JSON list of C-alpha atoms in Angstrom, two decimals:
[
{"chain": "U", "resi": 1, "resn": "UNK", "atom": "CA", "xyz": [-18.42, 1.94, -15.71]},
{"chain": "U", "resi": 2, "resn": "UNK", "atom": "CA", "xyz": [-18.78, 1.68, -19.25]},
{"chain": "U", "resi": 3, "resn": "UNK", "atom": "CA", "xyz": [-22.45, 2.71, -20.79]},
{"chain": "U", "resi": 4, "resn": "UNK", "atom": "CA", "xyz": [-21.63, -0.50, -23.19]},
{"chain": "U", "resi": 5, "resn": "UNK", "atom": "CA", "xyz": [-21.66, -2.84, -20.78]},
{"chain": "U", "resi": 6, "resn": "UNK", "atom": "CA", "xyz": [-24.65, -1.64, -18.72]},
{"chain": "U", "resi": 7, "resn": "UNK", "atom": "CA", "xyz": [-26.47, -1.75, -22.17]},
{"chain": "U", "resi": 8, "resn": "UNK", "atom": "CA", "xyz": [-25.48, -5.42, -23.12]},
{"chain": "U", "resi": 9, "resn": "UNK", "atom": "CA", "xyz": [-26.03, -6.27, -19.91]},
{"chain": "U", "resi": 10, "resn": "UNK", "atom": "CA", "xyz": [-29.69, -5.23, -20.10]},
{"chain": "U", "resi": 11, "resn": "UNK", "atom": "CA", "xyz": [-29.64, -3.34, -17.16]},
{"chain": "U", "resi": 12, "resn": "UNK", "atom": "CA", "xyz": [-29.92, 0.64, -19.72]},
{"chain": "U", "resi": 13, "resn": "UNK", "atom": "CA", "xyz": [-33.43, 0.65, -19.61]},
{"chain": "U", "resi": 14, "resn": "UNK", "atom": "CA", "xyz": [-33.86, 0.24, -16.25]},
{"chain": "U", "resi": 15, "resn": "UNK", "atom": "CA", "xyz": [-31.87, 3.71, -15.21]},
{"chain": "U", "resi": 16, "resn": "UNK", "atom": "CA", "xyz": [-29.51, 1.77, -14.22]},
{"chain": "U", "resi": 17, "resn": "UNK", "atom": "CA", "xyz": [-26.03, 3.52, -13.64]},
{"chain": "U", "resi": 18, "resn": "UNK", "atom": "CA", "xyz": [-22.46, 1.87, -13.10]},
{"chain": "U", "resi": 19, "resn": "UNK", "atom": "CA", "xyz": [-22.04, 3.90, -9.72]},
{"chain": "U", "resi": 20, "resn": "UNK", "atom": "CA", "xyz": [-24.74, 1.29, -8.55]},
{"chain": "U", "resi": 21, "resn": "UNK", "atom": "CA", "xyz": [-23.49, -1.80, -9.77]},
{"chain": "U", "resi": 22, "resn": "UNK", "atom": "CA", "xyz": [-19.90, -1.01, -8.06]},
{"chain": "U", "resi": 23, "resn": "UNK", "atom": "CA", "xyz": [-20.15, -2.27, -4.51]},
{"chain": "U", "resi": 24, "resn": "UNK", "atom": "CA", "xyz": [-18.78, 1.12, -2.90]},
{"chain": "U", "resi": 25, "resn": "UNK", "atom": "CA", "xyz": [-16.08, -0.62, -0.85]},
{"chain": "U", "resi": 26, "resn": "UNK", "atom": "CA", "xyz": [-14.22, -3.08, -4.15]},
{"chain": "U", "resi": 27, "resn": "UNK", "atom": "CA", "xyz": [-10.67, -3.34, -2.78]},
{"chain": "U", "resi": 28, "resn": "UNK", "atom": "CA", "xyz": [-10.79, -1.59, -0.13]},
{"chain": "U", "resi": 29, "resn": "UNK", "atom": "CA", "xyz": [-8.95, -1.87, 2.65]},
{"chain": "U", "resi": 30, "resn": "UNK", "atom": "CA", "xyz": [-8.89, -1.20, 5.87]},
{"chain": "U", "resi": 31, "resn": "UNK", "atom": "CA", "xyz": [-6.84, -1.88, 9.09]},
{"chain": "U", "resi": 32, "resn": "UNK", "atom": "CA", "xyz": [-6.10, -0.43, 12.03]},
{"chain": "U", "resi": 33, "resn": "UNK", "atom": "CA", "xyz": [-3.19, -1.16, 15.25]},
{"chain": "U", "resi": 34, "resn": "UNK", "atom": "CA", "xyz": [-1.87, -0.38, 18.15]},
{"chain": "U", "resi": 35, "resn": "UNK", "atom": "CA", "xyz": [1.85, -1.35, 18.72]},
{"chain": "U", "resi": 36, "resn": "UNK", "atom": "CA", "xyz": [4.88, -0.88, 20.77]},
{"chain": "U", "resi": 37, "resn": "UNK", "atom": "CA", "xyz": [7.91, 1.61, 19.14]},
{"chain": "U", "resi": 38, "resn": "UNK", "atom": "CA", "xyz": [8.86, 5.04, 19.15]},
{"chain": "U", "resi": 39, "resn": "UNK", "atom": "CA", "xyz": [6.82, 7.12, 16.44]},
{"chain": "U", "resi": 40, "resn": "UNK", "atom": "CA", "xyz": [9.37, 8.50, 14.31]},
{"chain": "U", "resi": 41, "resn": "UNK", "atom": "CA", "xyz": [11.20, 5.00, 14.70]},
{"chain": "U", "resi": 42, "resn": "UNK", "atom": "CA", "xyz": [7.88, 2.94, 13.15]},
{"chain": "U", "resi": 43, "resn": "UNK", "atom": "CA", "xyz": [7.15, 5.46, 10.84]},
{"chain": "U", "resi": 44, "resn": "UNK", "atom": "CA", "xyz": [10.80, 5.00, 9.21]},
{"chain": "U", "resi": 45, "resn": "UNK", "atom": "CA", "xyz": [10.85, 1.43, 9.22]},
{"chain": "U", "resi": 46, "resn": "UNK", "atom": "CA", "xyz": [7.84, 0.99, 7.33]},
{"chain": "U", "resi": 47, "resn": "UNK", "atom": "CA", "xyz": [8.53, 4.28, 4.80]},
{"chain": "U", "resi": 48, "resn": "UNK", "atom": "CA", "xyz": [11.70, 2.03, 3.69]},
{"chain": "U", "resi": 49, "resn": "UNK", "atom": "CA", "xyz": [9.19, 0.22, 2.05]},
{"chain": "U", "resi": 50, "resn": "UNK", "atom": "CA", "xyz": [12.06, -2.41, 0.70]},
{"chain": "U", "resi": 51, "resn": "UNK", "atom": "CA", "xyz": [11.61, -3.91, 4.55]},
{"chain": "U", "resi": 52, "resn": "UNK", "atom": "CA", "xyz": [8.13, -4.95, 3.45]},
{"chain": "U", "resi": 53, "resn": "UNK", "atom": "CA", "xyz": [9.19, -8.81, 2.30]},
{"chain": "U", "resi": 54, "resn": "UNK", "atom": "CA", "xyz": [10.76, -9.12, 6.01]},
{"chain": "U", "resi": 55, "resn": "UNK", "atom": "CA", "xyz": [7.07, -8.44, 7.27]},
{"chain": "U", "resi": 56, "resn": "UNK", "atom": "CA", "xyz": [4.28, -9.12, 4.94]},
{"chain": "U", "resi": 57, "resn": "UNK", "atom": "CA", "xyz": [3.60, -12.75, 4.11]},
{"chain": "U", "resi": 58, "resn": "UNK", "atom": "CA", "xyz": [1.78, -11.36, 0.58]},
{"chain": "U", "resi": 59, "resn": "UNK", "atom": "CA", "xyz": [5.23, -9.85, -0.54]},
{"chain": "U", "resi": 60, "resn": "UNK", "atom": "CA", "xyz": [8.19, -12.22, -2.11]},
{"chain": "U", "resi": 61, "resn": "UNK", "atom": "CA", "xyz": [10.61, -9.80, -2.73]},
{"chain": "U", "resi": 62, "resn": "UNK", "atom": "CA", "xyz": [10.98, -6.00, -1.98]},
{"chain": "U", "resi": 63, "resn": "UNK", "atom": "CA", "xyz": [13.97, -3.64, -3.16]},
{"chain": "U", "resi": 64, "resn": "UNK", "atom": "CA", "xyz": [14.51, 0.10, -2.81]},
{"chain": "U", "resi": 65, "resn": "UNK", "atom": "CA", "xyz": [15.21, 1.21, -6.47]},
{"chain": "U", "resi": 66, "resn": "UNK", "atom": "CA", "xyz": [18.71, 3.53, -6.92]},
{"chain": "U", "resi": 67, "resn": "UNK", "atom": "CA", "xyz": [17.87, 6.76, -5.73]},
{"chain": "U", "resi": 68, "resn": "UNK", "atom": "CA", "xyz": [20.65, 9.45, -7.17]},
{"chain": "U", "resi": 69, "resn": "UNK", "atom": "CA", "xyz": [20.78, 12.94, -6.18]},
{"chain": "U", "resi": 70, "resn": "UNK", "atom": "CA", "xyz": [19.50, 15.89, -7.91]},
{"chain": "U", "resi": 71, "resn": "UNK", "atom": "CA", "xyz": [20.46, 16.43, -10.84]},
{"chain": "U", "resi": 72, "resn": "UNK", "atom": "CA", "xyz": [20.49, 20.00, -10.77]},
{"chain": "U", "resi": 73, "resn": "UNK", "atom": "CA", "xyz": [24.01, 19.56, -8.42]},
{"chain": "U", "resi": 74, "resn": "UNK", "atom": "CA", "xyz": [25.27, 17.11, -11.62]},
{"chain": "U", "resi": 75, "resn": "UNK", "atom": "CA", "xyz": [25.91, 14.55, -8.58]},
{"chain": "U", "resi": 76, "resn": "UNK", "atom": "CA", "xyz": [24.63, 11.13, -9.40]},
{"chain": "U", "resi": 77, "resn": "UNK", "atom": "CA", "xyz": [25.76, 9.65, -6.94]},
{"chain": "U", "resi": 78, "resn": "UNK", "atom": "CA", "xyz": [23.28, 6.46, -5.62]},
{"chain": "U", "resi": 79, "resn": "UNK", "atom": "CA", "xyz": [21.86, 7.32, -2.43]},
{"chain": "U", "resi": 80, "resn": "UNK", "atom": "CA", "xyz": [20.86, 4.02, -0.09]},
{"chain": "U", "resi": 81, "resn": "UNK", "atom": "CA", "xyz": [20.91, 4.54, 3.48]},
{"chain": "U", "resi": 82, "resn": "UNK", "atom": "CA", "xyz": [18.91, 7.98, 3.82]},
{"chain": "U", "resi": 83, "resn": "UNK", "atom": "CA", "xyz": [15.53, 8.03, 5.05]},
{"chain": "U", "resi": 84, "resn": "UNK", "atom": "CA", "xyz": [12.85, 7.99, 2.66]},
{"chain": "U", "resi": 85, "resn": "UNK", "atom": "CA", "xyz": [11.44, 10.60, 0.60]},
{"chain": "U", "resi": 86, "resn": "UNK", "atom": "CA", "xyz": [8.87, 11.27, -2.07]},
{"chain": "U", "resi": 87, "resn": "UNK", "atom": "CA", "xyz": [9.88, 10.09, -5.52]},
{"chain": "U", "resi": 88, "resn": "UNK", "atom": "CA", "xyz": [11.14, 6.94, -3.81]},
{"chain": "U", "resi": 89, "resn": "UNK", "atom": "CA", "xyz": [10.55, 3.70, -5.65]},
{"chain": "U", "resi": 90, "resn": "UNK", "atom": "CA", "xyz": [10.29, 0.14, -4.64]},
{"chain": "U", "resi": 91, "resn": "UNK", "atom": "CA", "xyz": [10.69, -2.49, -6.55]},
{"chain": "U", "resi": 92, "resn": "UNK", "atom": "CA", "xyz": [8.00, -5.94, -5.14]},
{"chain": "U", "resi": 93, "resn": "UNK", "atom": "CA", "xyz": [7.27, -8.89, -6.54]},
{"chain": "U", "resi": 94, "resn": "UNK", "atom": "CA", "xyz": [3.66, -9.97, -4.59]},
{"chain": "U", "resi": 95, "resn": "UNK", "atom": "CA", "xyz": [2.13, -13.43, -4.55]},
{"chain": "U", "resi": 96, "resn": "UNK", "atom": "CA", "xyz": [-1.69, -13.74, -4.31]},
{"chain": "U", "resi": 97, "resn": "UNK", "atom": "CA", "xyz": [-3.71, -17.15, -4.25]},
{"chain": "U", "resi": 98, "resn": "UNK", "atom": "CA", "xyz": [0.00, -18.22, -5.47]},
{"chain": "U", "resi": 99, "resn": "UNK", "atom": "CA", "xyz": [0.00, -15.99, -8.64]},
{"chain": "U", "resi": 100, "resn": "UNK", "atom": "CA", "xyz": [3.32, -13.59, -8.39]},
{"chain": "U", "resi": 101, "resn": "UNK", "atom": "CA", "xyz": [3.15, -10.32, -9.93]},
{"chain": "U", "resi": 102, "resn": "UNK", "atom": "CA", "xyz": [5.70, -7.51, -10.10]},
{"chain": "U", "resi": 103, "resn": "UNK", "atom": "CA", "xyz": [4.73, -4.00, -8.64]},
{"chain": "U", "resi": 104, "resn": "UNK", "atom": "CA", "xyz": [5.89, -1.11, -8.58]},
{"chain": "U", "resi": 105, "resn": "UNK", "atom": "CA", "xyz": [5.26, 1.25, -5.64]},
{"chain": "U", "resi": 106, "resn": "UNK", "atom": "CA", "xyz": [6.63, 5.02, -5.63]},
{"chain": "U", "resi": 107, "resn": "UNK", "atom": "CA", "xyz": [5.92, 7.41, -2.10]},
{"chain": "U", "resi": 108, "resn": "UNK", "atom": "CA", "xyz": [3.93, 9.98, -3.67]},
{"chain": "U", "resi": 109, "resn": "UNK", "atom": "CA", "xyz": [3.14, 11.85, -0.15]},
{"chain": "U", "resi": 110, "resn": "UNK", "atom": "CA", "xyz": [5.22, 11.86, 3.38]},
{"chain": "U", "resi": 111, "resn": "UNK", "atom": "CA", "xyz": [4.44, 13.96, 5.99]},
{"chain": "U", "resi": 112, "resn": "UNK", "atom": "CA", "xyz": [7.07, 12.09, 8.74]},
{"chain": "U", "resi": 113, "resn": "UNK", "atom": "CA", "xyz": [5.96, 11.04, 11.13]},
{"chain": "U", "resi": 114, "resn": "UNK", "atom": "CA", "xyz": [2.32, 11.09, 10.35]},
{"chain": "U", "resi": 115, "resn": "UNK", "atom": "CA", "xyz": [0.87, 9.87, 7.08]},
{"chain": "U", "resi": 116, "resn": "UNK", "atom": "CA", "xyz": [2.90, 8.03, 4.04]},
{"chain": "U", "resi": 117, "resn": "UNK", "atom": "CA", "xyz": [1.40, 7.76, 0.59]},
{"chain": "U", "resi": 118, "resn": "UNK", "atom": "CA", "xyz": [2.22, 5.39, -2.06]},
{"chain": "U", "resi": 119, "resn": "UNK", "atom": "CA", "xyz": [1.20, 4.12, -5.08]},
{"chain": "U", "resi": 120, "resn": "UNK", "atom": "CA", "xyz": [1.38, 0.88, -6.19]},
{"chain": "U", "resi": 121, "resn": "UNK", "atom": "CA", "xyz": [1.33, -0.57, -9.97]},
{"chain": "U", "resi": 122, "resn": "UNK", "atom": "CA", "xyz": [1.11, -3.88, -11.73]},
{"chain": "U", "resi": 123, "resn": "UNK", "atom": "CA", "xyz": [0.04, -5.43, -14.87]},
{"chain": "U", "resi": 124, "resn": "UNK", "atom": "CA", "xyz": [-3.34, -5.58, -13.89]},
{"chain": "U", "resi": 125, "resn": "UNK", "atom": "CA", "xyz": [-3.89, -3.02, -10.47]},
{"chain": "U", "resi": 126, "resn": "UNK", "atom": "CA", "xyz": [-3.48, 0.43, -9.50]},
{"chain": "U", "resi": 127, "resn": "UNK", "atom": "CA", "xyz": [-2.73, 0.57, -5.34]},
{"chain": "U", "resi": 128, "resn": "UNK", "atom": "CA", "xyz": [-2.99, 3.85, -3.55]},
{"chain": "U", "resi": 129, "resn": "UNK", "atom": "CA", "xyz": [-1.67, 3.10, 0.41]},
{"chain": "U", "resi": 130, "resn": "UNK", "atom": "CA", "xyz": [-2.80, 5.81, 2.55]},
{"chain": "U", "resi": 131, "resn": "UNK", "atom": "CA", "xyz": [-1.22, 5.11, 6.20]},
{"chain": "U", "resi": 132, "resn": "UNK", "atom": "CA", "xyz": [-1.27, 7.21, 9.09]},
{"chain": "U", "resi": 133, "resn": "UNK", "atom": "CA", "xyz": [1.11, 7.56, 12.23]},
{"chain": "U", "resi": 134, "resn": "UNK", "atom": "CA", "xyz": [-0.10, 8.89, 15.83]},
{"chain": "U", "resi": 135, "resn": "UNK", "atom": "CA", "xyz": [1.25, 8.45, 19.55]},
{"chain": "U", "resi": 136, "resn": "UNK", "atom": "CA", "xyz": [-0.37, 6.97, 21.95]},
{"chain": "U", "resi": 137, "resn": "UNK", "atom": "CA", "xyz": [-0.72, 8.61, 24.67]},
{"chain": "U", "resi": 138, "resn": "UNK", "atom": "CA", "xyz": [0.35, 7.57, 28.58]},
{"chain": "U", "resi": 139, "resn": "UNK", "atom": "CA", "xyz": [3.19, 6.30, 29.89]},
{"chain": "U", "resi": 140, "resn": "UNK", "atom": "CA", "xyz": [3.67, 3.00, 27.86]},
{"chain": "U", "resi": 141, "resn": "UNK", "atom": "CA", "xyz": [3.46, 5.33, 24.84]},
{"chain": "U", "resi": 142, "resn": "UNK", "atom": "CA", "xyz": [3.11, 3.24, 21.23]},
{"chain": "U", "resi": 143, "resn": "UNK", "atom": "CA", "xyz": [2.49, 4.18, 17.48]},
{"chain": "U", "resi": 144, "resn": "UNK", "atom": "CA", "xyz": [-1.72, 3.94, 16.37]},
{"chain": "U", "resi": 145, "resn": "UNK", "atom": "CA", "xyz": [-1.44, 2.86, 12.66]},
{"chain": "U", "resi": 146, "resn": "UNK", "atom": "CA", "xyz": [-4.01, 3.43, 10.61]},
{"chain": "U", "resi": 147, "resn": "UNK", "atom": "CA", "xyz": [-4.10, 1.88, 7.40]},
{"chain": "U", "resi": 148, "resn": "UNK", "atom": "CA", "xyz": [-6.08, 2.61, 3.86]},
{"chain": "U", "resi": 149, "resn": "UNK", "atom": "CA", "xyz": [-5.82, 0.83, 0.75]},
{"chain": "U", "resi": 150, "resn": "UNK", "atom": "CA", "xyz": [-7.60, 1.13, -2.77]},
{"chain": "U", "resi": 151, "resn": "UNK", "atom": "CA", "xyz": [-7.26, -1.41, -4.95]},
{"chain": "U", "resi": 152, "resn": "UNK", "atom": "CA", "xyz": [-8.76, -0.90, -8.65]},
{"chain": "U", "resi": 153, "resn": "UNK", "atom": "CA", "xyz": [-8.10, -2.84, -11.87]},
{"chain": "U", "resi": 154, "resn": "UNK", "atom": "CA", "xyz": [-5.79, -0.58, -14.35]},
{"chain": "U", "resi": 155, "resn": "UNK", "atom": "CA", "xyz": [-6.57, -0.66, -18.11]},
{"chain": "U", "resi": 156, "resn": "UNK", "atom": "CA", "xyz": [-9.80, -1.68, -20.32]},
{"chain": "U", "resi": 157, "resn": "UNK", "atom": "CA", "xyz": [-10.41, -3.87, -16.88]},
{"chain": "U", "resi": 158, "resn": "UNK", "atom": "CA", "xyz": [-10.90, -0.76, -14.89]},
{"chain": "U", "resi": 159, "resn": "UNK", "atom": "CA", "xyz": [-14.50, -0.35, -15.02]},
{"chain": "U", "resi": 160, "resn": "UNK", "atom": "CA", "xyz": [-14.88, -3.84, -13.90]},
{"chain": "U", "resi": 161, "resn": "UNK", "atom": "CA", "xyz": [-12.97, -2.57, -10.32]},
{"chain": "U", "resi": 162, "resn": "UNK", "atom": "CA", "xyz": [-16.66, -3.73, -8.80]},
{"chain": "U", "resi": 163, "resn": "UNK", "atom": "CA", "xyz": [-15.50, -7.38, -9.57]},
{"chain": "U", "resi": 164, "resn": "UNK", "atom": "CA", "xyz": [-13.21, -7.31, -6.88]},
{"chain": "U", "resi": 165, "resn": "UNK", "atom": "CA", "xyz": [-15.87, -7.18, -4.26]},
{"chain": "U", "resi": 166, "resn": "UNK", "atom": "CA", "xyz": [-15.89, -11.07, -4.88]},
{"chain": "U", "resi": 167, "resn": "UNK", "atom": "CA", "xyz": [-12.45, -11.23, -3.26]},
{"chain": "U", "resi": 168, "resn": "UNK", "atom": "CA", "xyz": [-13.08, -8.68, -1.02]},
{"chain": "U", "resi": 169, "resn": "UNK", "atom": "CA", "xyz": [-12.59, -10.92, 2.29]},
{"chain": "U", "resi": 170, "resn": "UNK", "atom": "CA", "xyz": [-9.25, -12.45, 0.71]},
{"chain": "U", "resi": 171, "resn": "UNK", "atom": "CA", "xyz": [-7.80, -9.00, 0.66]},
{"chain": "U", "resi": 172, "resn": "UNK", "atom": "CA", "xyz": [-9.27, -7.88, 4.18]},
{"chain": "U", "resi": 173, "resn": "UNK", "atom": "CA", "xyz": [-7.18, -11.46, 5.55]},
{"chain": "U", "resi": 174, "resn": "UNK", "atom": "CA", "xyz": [-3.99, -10.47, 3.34]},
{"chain": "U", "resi": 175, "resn": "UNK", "atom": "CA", "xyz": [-4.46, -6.60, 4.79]},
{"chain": "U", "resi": 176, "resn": "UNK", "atom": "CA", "xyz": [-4.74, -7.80, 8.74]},
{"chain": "U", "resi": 177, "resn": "UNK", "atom": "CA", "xyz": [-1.81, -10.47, 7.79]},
{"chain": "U", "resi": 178, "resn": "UNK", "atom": "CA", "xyz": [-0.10, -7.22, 6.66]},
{"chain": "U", "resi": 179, "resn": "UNK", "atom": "CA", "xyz": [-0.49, -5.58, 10.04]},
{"chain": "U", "resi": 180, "resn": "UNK", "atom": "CA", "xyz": [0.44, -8.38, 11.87]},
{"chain": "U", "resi": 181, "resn": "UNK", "atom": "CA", "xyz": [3.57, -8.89, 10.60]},
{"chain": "U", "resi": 182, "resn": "UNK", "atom": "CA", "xyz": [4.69, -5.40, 10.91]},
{"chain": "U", "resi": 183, "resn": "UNK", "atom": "CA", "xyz": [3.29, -5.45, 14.54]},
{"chain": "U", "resi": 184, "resn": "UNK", "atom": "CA", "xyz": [5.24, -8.96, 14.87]},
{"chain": "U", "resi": 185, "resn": "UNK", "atom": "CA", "xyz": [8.17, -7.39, 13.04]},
{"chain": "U", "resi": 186, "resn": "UNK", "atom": "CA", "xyz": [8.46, -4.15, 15.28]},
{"chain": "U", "resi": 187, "resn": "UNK", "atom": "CA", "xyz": [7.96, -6.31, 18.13]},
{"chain": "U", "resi": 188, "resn": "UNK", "atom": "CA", "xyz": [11.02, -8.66, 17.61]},
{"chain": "U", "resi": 189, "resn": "UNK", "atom": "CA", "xyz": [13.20, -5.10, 16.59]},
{"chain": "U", "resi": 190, "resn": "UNK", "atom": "CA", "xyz": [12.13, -3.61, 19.43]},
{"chain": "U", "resi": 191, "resn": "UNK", "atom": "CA", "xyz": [15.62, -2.31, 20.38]},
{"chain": "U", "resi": 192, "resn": "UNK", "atom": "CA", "xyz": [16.33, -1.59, 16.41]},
{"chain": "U", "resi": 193, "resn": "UNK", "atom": "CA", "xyz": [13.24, 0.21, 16.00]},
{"chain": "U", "resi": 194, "resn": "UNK", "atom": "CA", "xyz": [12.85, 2.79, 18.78]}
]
């Protein structure tokens, strides 16, 4: 947090630091589910992070950007209908307290099955998804999801990420409405998904 604006704000001279006046959890958030699918299966599904408008109510739109092969075989080729990988981009336009705003989100980390990383940008935010991928274990079986995400304002608004703690609870609802849908979503595409 800026030194300025701890000064104007008269808080300098009482040692105060911006680490302080950041509530420690500003867009954060974090879910956590239990649901019915085949691990690989789930984990695919939600990597192909252009299915995300079919399943999240905060997402208008979702498309997979063109993908082309490597270069270095001079094959450009546009690739669609492989699973994802990292470099993969995604184009969303997201609607919050009925304000759209394009983002860009690119998988910076995939470890399939198990954990998917992405990063998210707009205008005004910086997103970093963290979500992890376990069996459950027994006989019914299932996929434990385990969500993560870090929401911070991008720009000369970044040190004022602490701001979003005033939304915080609006983002925890869109988060679980997240969740839901995808559980909702893998439910109904049960037979697609395992």
């Amino acid at each position: 947090m800026s030194q300025l604006w701890i000064k104007a704000a008269g808080f300098a001279g009482l040692g105060v630091t911006g680490a302080m006046l950041a509530p420690r959890n500003a867009g954060l958030v974090v879910e956590h589910r239990v649901l019915e699918g085949s691990l690989p299966s789930v984990f695919d599904y939600m990597a192909d992070f252009s299915n995300i408008a079919k399943w999240d109510p905060g997402v208008v739109s979702a498309v997979r950007d063109k993908r082309t092969a490597s270069k270095e075989t001079g094959n450009e080729q546009v690739i669609y209908k492989d699973l994802a990988q990292v470099g993969d981009s995604f184009s969303l336009i997201t609607v919050f307290k009925g304000n759209e705003q394009p983002f860009k989100y690119t998988i910076t980390e995939l470890d399939r099955p198990h954990r998917l990383v992405l990063e998210g940008k707009s205008a005004l935010f910086n997103a970093h998804d963290v979500i992890e991928f376990s069996s459950v274990e027994g006989p019914d079986g299932g996929v434990v999801i385990d969500y993560k995400l870090q929401l911070t304002l991008r720009g000369p608004l970044r040190p004022f990420t602490f701001l979003l703690a005033l939304i915080s609870d609006d983002l925890k609802t869109l988060g679980r409405e997240s969740l839901d849908g995808f559980t909702e979503a893998c439910a109904e595409n049960a037979a697609a998904i395992k």
